[in-house]
PDB file of C-alpha atoms in Angstrom:
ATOM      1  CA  UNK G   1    -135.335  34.393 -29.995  1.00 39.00           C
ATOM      2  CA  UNK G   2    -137.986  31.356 -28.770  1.00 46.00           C
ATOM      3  CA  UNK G   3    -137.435  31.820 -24.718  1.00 47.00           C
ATOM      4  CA  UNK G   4    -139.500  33.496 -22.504  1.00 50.00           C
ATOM      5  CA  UNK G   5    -139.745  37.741 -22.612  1.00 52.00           C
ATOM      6  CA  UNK G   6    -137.237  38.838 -20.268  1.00 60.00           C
ATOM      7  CA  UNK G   7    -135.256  35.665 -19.773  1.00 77.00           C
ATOM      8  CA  UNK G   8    -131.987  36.309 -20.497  1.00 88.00           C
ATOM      9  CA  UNK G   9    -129.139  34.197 -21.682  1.00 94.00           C
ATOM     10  CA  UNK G  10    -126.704  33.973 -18.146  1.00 93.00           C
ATOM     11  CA  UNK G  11    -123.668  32.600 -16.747  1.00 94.00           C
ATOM     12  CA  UNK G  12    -124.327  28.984 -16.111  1.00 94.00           C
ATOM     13  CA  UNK G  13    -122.224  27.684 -13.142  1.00 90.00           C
ATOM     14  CA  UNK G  14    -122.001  25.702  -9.881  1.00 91.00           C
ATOM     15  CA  UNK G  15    -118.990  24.925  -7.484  1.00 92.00           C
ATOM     16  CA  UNK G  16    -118.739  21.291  -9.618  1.00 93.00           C
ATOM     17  CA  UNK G  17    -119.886  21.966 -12.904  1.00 96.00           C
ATOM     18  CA  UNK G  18    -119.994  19.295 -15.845  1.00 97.00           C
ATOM     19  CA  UNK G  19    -121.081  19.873 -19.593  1.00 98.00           C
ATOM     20  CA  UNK G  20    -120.742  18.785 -22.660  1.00 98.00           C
ATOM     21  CA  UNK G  21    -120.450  21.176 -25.862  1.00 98.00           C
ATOM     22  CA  UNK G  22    -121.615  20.590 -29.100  1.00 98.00           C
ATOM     23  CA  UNK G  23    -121.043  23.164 -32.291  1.00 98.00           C
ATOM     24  CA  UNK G  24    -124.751  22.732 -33.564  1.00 98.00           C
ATOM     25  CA  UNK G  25    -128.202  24.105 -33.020  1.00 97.00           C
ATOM     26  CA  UNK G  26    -129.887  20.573 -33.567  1.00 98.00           C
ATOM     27  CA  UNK G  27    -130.903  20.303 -29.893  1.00 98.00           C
ATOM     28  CA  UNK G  28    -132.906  17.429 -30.778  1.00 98.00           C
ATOM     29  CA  UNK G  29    -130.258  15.465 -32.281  1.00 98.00           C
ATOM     30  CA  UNK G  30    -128.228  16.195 -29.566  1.00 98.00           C
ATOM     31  CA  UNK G  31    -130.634  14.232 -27.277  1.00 98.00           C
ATOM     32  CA  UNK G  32    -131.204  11.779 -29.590  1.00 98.00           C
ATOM     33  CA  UNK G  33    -127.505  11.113 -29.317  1.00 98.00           C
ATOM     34  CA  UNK G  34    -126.978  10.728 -25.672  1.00 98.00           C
ATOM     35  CA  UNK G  35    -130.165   9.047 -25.045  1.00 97.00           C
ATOM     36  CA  UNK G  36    -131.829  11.526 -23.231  1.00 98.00           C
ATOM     37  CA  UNK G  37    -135.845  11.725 -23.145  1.00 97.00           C
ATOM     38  CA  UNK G  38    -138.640  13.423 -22.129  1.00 97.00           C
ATOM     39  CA  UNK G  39    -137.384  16.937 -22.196  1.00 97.00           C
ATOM     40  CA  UNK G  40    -138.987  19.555 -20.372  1.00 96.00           C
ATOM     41  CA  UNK G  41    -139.039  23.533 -21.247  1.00 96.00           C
ATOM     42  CA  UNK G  42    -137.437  25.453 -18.947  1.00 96.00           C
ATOM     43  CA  UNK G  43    -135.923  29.389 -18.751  1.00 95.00           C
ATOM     44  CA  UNK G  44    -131.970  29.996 -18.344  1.00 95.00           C
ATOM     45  CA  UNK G  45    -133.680  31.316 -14.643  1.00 93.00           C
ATOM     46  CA  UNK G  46    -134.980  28.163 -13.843  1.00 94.00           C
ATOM     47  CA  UNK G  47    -131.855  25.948 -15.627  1.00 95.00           C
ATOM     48  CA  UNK G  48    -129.524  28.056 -13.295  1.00 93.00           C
ATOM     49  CA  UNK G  49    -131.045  26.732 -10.068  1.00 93.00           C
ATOM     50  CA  UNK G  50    -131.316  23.058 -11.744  1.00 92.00           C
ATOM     51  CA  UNK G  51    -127.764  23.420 -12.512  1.00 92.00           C
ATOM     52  CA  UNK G  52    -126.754  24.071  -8.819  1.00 90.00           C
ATOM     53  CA  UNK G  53    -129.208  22.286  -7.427  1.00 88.00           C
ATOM     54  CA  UNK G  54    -127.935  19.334  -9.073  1.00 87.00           C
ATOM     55  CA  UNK G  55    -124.016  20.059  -8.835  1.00 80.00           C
ATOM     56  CA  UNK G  56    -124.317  20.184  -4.738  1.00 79.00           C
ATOM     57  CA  UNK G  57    -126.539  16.910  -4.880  1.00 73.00           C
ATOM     58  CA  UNK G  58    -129.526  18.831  -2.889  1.00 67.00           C
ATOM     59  CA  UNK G  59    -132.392  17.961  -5.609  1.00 66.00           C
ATOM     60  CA  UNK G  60    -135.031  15.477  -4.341  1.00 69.00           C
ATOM     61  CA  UNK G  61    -134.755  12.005  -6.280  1.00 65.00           C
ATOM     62  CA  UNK G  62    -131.473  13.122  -7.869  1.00 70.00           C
ATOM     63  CA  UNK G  63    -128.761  12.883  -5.439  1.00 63.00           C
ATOM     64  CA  UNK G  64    -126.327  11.849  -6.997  1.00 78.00           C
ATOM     65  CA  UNK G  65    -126.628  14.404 -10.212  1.00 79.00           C
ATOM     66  CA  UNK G  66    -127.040  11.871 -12.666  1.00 89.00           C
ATOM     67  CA  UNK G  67    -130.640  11.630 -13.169  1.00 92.00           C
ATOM     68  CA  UNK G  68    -130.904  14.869 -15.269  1.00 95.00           C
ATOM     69  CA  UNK G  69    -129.117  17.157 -17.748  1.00 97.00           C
ATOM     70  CA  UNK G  70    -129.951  21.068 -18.698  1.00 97.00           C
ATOM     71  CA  UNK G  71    -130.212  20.729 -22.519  1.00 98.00           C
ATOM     72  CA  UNK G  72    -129.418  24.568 -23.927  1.00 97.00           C
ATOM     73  CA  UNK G  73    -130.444  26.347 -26.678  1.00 97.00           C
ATOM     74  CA  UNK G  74    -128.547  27.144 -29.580  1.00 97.00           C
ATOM     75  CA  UNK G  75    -126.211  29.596 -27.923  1.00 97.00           C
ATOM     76  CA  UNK G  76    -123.951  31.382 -30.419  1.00 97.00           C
ATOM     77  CA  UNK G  77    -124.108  28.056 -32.656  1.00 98.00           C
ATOM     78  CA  UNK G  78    -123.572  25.947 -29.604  1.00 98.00           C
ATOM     79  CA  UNK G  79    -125.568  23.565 -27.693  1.00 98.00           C
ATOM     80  CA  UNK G  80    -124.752  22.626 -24.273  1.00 98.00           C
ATOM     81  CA  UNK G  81    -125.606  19.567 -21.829  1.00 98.00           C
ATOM     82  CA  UNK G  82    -125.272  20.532 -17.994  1.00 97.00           C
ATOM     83  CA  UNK G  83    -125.538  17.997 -15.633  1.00 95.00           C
ATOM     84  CA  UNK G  84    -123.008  15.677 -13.262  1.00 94.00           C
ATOM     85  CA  UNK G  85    -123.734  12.741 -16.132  1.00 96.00           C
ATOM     86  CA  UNK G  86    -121.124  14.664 -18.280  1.00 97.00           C
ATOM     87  CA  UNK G  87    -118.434  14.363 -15.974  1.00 96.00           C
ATOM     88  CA  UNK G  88    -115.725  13.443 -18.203  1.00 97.00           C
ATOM     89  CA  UNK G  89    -113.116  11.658 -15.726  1.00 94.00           C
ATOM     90  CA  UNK G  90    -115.870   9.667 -13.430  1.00 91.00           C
ATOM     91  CA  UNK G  91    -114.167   6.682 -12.859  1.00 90.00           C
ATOM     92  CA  UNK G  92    -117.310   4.212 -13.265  1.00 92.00           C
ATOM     93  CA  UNK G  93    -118.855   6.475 -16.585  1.00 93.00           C
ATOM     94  CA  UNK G  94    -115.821   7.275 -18.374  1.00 95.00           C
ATOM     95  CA  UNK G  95    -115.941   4.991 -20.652  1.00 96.00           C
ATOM     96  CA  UNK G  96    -119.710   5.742 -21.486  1.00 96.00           C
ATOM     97  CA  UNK G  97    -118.864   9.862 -21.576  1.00 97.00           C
ATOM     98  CA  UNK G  98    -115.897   8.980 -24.061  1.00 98.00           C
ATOM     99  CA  UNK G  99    -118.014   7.058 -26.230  1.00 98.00           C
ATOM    100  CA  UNK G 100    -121.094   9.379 -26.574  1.00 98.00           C
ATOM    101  CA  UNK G 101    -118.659  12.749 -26.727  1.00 98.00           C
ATOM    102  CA  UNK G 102    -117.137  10.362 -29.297  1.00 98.00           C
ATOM    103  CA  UNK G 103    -120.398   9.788 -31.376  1.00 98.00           C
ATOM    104  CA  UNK G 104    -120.949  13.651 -31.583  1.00 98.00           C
ATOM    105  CA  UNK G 105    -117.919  14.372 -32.841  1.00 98.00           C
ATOM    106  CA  UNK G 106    -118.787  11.957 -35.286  1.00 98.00           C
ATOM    107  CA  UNK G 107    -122.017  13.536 -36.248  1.00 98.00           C
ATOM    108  CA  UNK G 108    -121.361  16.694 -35.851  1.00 98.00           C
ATOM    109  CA  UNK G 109    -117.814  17.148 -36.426  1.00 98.00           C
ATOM    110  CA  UNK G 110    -116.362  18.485 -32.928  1.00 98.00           C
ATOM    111  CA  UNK G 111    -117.597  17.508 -28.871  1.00 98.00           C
ATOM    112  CA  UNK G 112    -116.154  18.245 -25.831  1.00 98.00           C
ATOM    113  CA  UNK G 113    -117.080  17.031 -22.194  1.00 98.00           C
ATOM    114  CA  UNK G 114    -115.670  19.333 -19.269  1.00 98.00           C
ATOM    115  CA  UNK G 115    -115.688  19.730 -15.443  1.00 97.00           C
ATOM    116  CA  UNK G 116    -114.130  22.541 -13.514  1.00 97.00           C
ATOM    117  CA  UNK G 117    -114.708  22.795  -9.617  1.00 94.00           C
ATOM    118  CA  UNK G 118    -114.732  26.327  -8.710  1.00 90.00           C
ATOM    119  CA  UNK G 119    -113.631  26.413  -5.255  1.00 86.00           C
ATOM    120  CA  UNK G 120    -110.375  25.169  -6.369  1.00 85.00           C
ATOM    121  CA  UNK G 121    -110.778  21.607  -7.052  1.00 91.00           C
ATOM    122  CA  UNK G 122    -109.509  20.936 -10.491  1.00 95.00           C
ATOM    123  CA  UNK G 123    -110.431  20.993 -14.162  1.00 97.00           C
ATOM    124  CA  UNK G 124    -110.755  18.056 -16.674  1.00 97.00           C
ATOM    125  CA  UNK G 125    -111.573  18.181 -20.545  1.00 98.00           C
ATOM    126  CA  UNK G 126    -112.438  15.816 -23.391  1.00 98.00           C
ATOM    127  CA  UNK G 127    -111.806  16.887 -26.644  1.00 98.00           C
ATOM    128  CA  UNK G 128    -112.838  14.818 -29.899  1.00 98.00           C
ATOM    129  CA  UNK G 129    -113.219  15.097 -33.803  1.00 98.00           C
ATOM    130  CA  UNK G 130    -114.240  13.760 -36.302  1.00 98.00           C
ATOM    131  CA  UNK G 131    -114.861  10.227 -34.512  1.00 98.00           C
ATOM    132  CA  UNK G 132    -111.594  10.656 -32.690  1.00 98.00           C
ATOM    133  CA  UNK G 133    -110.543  11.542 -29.131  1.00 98.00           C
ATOM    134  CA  UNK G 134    -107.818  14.278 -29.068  1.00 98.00           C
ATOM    135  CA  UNK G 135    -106.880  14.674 -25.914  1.00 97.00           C
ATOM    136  CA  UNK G 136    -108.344  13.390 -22.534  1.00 97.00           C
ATOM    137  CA  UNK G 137    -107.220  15.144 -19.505  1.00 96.00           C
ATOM    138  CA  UNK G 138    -107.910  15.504 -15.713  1.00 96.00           C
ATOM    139  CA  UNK G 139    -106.179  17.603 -13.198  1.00 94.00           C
ATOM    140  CA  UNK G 140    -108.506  17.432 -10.190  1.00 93.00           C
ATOM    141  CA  UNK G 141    -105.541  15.929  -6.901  1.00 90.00           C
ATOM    142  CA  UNK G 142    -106.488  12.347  -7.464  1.00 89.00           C
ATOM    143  CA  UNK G 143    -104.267   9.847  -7.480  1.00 87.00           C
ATOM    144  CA  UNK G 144    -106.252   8.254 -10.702  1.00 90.00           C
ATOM    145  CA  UNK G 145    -106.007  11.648 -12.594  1.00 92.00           C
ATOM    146  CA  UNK G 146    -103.138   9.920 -14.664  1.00 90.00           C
ATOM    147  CA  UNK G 147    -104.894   7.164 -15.533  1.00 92.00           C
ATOM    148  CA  UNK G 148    -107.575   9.144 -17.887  1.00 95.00           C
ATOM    149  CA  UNK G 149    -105.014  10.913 -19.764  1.00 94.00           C
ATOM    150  CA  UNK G 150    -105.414   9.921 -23.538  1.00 96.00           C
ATOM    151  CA  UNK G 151    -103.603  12.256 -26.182  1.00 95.00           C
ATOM    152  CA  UNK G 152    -101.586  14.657 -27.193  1.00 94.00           C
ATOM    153  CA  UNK G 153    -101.310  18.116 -25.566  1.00 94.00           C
ATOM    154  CA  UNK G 154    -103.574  20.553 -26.625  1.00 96.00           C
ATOM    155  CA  UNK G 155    -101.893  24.044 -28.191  1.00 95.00           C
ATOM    156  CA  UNK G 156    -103.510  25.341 -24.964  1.00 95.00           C
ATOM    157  CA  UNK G 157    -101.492  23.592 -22.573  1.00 95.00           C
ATOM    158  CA  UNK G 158     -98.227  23.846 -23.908  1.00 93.00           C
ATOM    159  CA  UNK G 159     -98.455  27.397 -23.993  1.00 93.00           C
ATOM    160  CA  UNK G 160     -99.673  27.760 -20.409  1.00 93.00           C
ATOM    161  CA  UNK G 161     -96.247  25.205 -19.671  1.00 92.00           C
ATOM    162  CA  UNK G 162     -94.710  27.727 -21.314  1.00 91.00           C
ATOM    163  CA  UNK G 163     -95.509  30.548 -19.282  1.00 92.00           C
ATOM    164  CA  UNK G 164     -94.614  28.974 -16.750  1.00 90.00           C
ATOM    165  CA  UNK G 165     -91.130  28.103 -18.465  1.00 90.00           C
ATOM    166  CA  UNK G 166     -92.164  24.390 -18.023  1.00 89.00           C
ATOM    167  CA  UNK G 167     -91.697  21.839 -20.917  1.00 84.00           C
ATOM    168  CA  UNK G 168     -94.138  21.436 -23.402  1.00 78.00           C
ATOM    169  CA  UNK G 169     -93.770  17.502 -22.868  1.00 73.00           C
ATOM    170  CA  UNK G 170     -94.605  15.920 -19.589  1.00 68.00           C
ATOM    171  CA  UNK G 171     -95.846  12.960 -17.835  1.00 60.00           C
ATOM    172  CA  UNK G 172     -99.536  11.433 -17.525  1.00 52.00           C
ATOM    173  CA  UNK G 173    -100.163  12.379 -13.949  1.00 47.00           C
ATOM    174  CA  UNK G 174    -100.234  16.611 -13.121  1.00 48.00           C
ATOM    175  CA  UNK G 175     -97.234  16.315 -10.915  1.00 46.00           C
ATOM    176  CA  UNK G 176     -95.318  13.854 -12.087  1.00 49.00           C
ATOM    177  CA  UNK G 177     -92.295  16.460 -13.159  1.00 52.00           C
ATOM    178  CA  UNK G 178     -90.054  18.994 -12.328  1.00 54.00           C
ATOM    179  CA  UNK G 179     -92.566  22.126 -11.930  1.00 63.00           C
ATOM    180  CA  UNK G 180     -95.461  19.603 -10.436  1.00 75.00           C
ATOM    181  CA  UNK G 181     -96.986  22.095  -8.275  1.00 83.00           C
ATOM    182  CA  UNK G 182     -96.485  24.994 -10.773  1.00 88.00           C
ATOM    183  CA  UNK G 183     -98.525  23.004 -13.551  1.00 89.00           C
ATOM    184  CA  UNK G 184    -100.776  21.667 -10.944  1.00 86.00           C
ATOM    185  CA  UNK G 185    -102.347  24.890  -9.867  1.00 88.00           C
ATOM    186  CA  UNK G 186    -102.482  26.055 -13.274  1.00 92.00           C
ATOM    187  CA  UNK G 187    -104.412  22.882 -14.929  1.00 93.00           C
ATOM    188  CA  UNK G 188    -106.924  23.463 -12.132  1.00 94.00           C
ATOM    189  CA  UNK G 189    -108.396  26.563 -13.700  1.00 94.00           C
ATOM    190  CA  UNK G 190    -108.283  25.463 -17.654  1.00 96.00           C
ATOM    191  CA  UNK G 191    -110.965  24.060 -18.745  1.00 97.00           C
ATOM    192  CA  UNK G 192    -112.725  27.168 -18.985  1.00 97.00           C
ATOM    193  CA  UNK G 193    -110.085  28.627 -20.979  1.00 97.00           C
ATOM    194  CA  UNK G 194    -109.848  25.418 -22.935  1.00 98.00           C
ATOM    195  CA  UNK G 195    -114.084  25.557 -23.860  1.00 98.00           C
ATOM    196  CA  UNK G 196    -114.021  29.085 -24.562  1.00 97.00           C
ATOM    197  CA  UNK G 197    -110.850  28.953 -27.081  1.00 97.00           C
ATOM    198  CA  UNK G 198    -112.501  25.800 -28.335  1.00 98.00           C
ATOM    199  CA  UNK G 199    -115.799  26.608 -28.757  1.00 97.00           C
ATOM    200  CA  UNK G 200    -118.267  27.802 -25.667  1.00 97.00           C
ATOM    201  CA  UNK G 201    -118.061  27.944 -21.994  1.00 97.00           C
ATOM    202  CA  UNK G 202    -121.251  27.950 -20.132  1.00 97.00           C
ATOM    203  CA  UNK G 203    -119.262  30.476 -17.329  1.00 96.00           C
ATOM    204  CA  UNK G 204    -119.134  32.935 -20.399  1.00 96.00           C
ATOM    205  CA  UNK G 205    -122.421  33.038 -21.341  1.00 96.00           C
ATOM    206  CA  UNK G 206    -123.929  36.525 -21.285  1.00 95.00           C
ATOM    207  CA  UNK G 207    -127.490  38.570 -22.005  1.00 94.00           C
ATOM    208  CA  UNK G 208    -125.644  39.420 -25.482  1.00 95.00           C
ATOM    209  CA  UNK G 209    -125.213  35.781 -26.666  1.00 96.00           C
ATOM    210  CA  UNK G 210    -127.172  34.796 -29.717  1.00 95.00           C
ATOM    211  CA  UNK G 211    -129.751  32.415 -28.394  1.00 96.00           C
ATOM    212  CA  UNK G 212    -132.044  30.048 -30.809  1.00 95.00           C
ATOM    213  CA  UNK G 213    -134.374  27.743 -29.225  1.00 94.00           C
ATOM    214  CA  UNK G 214    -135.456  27.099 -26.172  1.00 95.00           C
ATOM    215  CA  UNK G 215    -133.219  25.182 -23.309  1.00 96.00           C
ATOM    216  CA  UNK G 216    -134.757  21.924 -21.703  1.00 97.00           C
ATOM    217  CA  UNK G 217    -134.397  19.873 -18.616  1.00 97.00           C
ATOM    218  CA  UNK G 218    -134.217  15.868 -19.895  1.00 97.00           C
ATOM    219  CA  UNK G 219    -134.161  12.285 -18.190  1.00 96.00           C
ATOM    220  CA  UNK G 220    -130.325  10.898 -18.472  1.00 96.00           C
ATOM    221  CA  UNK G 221    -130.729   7.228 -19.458  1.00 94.00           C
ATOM    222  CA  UNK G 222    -130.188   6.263 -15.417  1.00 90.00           C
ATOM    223  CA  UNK G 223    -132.712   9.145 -14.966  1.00 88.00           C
ATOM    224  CA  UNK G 224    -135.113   7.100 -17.324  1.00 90.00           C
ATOM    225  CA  UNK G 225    -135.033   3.996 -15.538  1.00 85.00           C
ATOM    226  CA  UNK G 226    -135.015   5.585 -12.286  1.00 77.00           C
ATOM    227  CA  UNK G 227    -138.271   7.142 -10.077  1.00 55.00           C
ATOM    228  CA  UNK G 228    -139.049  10.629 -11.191  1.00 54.00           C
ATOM    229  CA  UNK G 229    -136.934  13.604 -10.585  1.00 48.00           C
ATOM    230  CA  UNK G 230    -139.124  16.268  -8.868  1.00 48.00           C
TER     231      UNK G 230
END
């Protein structure tokens, strides 16, 4: 294990929290994918108070989040990208997140892009393979959430319809049908459960997860261009 004697592998997390997820080790590939440069070692301590740091747009020279990313280890076979430049359903970057989380998958078979606002204000995911985006969706109250939606249903969210005895087949937007408000409080909380049965959530990272590596703070392309994050 390459990080720091007594730093732990924790639960990563902020009340906005963005991330990609990647099923390799090859950190530097990774990078080398999203554009991101001049990365920076840093413990899961110190990533932890980037990560929130960044979400509530307090850092000096990065207010609004997208200067930076948190660039994991290999964690359980995983690496992870934290930062607000994930966010998967940003209506001026969405195009740019689809593409990169795109090129991954390409690379490396599977990518995902996620955000999940833990005081209650919604969940998106991106889900692609293989060169291909699977499903695109974002339940977060905004009247644009049903504009993002590319796809077909994940397995995941027909069974949580289900539970709810909702159909399986809907519309674009989260309450555009019969059990609106049902469906709408229960896509909130997903994408946790959706990265975890997928792959790897960051909120489910423990002191037992198999770490390889160690995790680095990077310069987003904006980051690059930009004054220096301090």
């Amino acid at each position: 294990m390459d990080i720091s004697m007594g730093d732990e592998p924790r639960r990563l997390t902020s009340c906005w929290l963005y991330w990609i997820a990647v099923p390799t080790g090859d950190q530097a590939g990774v990078m080398a994918t999203l554009g991101l440069t001049q990365p920076t070692p840093v413990t899961f301590a110190e990533a932890e108070t980037i990560i929130d740091e960044d979400g509530h747009g307090e850092a000096e020279g990065n207010p609004d989040g997208l200067s930076r990313v948190y660039v994991s280890p290999e964690v359980d076979g995983w690496t992870l990208v934290i930062g607000w430049w994930c966010d998967p359903c940003d209506g001026e970057r969405d195009d740019e997140v689809l593409r990169r989380v795109t090129e991954l998958s390409a690379r490396y078979g599977r990518a995902q892009a996620y955000y999940y606002g833990a005081q209650g204000d919604g969940s998106a995911w991106l889900i692609a393979e293989r060169g291909a985006v699977l499903r695109r969706y974002c339940a977060t109250g905004e009247a644009e959430d049903d504009l993002f939606t590319l796809g077909e249903p994940l397995p995941l969210e027909r069974a949580r319809r289900n539970e709810l005895g909702l159909s399986s087949s809907w519309g674009k937007a989260v309450g555009n049908d019969e059990g609106g408000s049902e469906w709408k409080s229960a896509a909130f909380h997903l994408a946790p459960k959706i990265a975890a049965a997928l792959g790897i959530s960051p909120l489910a990272l423990t002191a037992e997860t198999r770490v390889r590596g160690t995790g680095v703070l990077a310069l987003t392309p904006q980051g690059a261009e930009a004054e220096p994050v301090t």
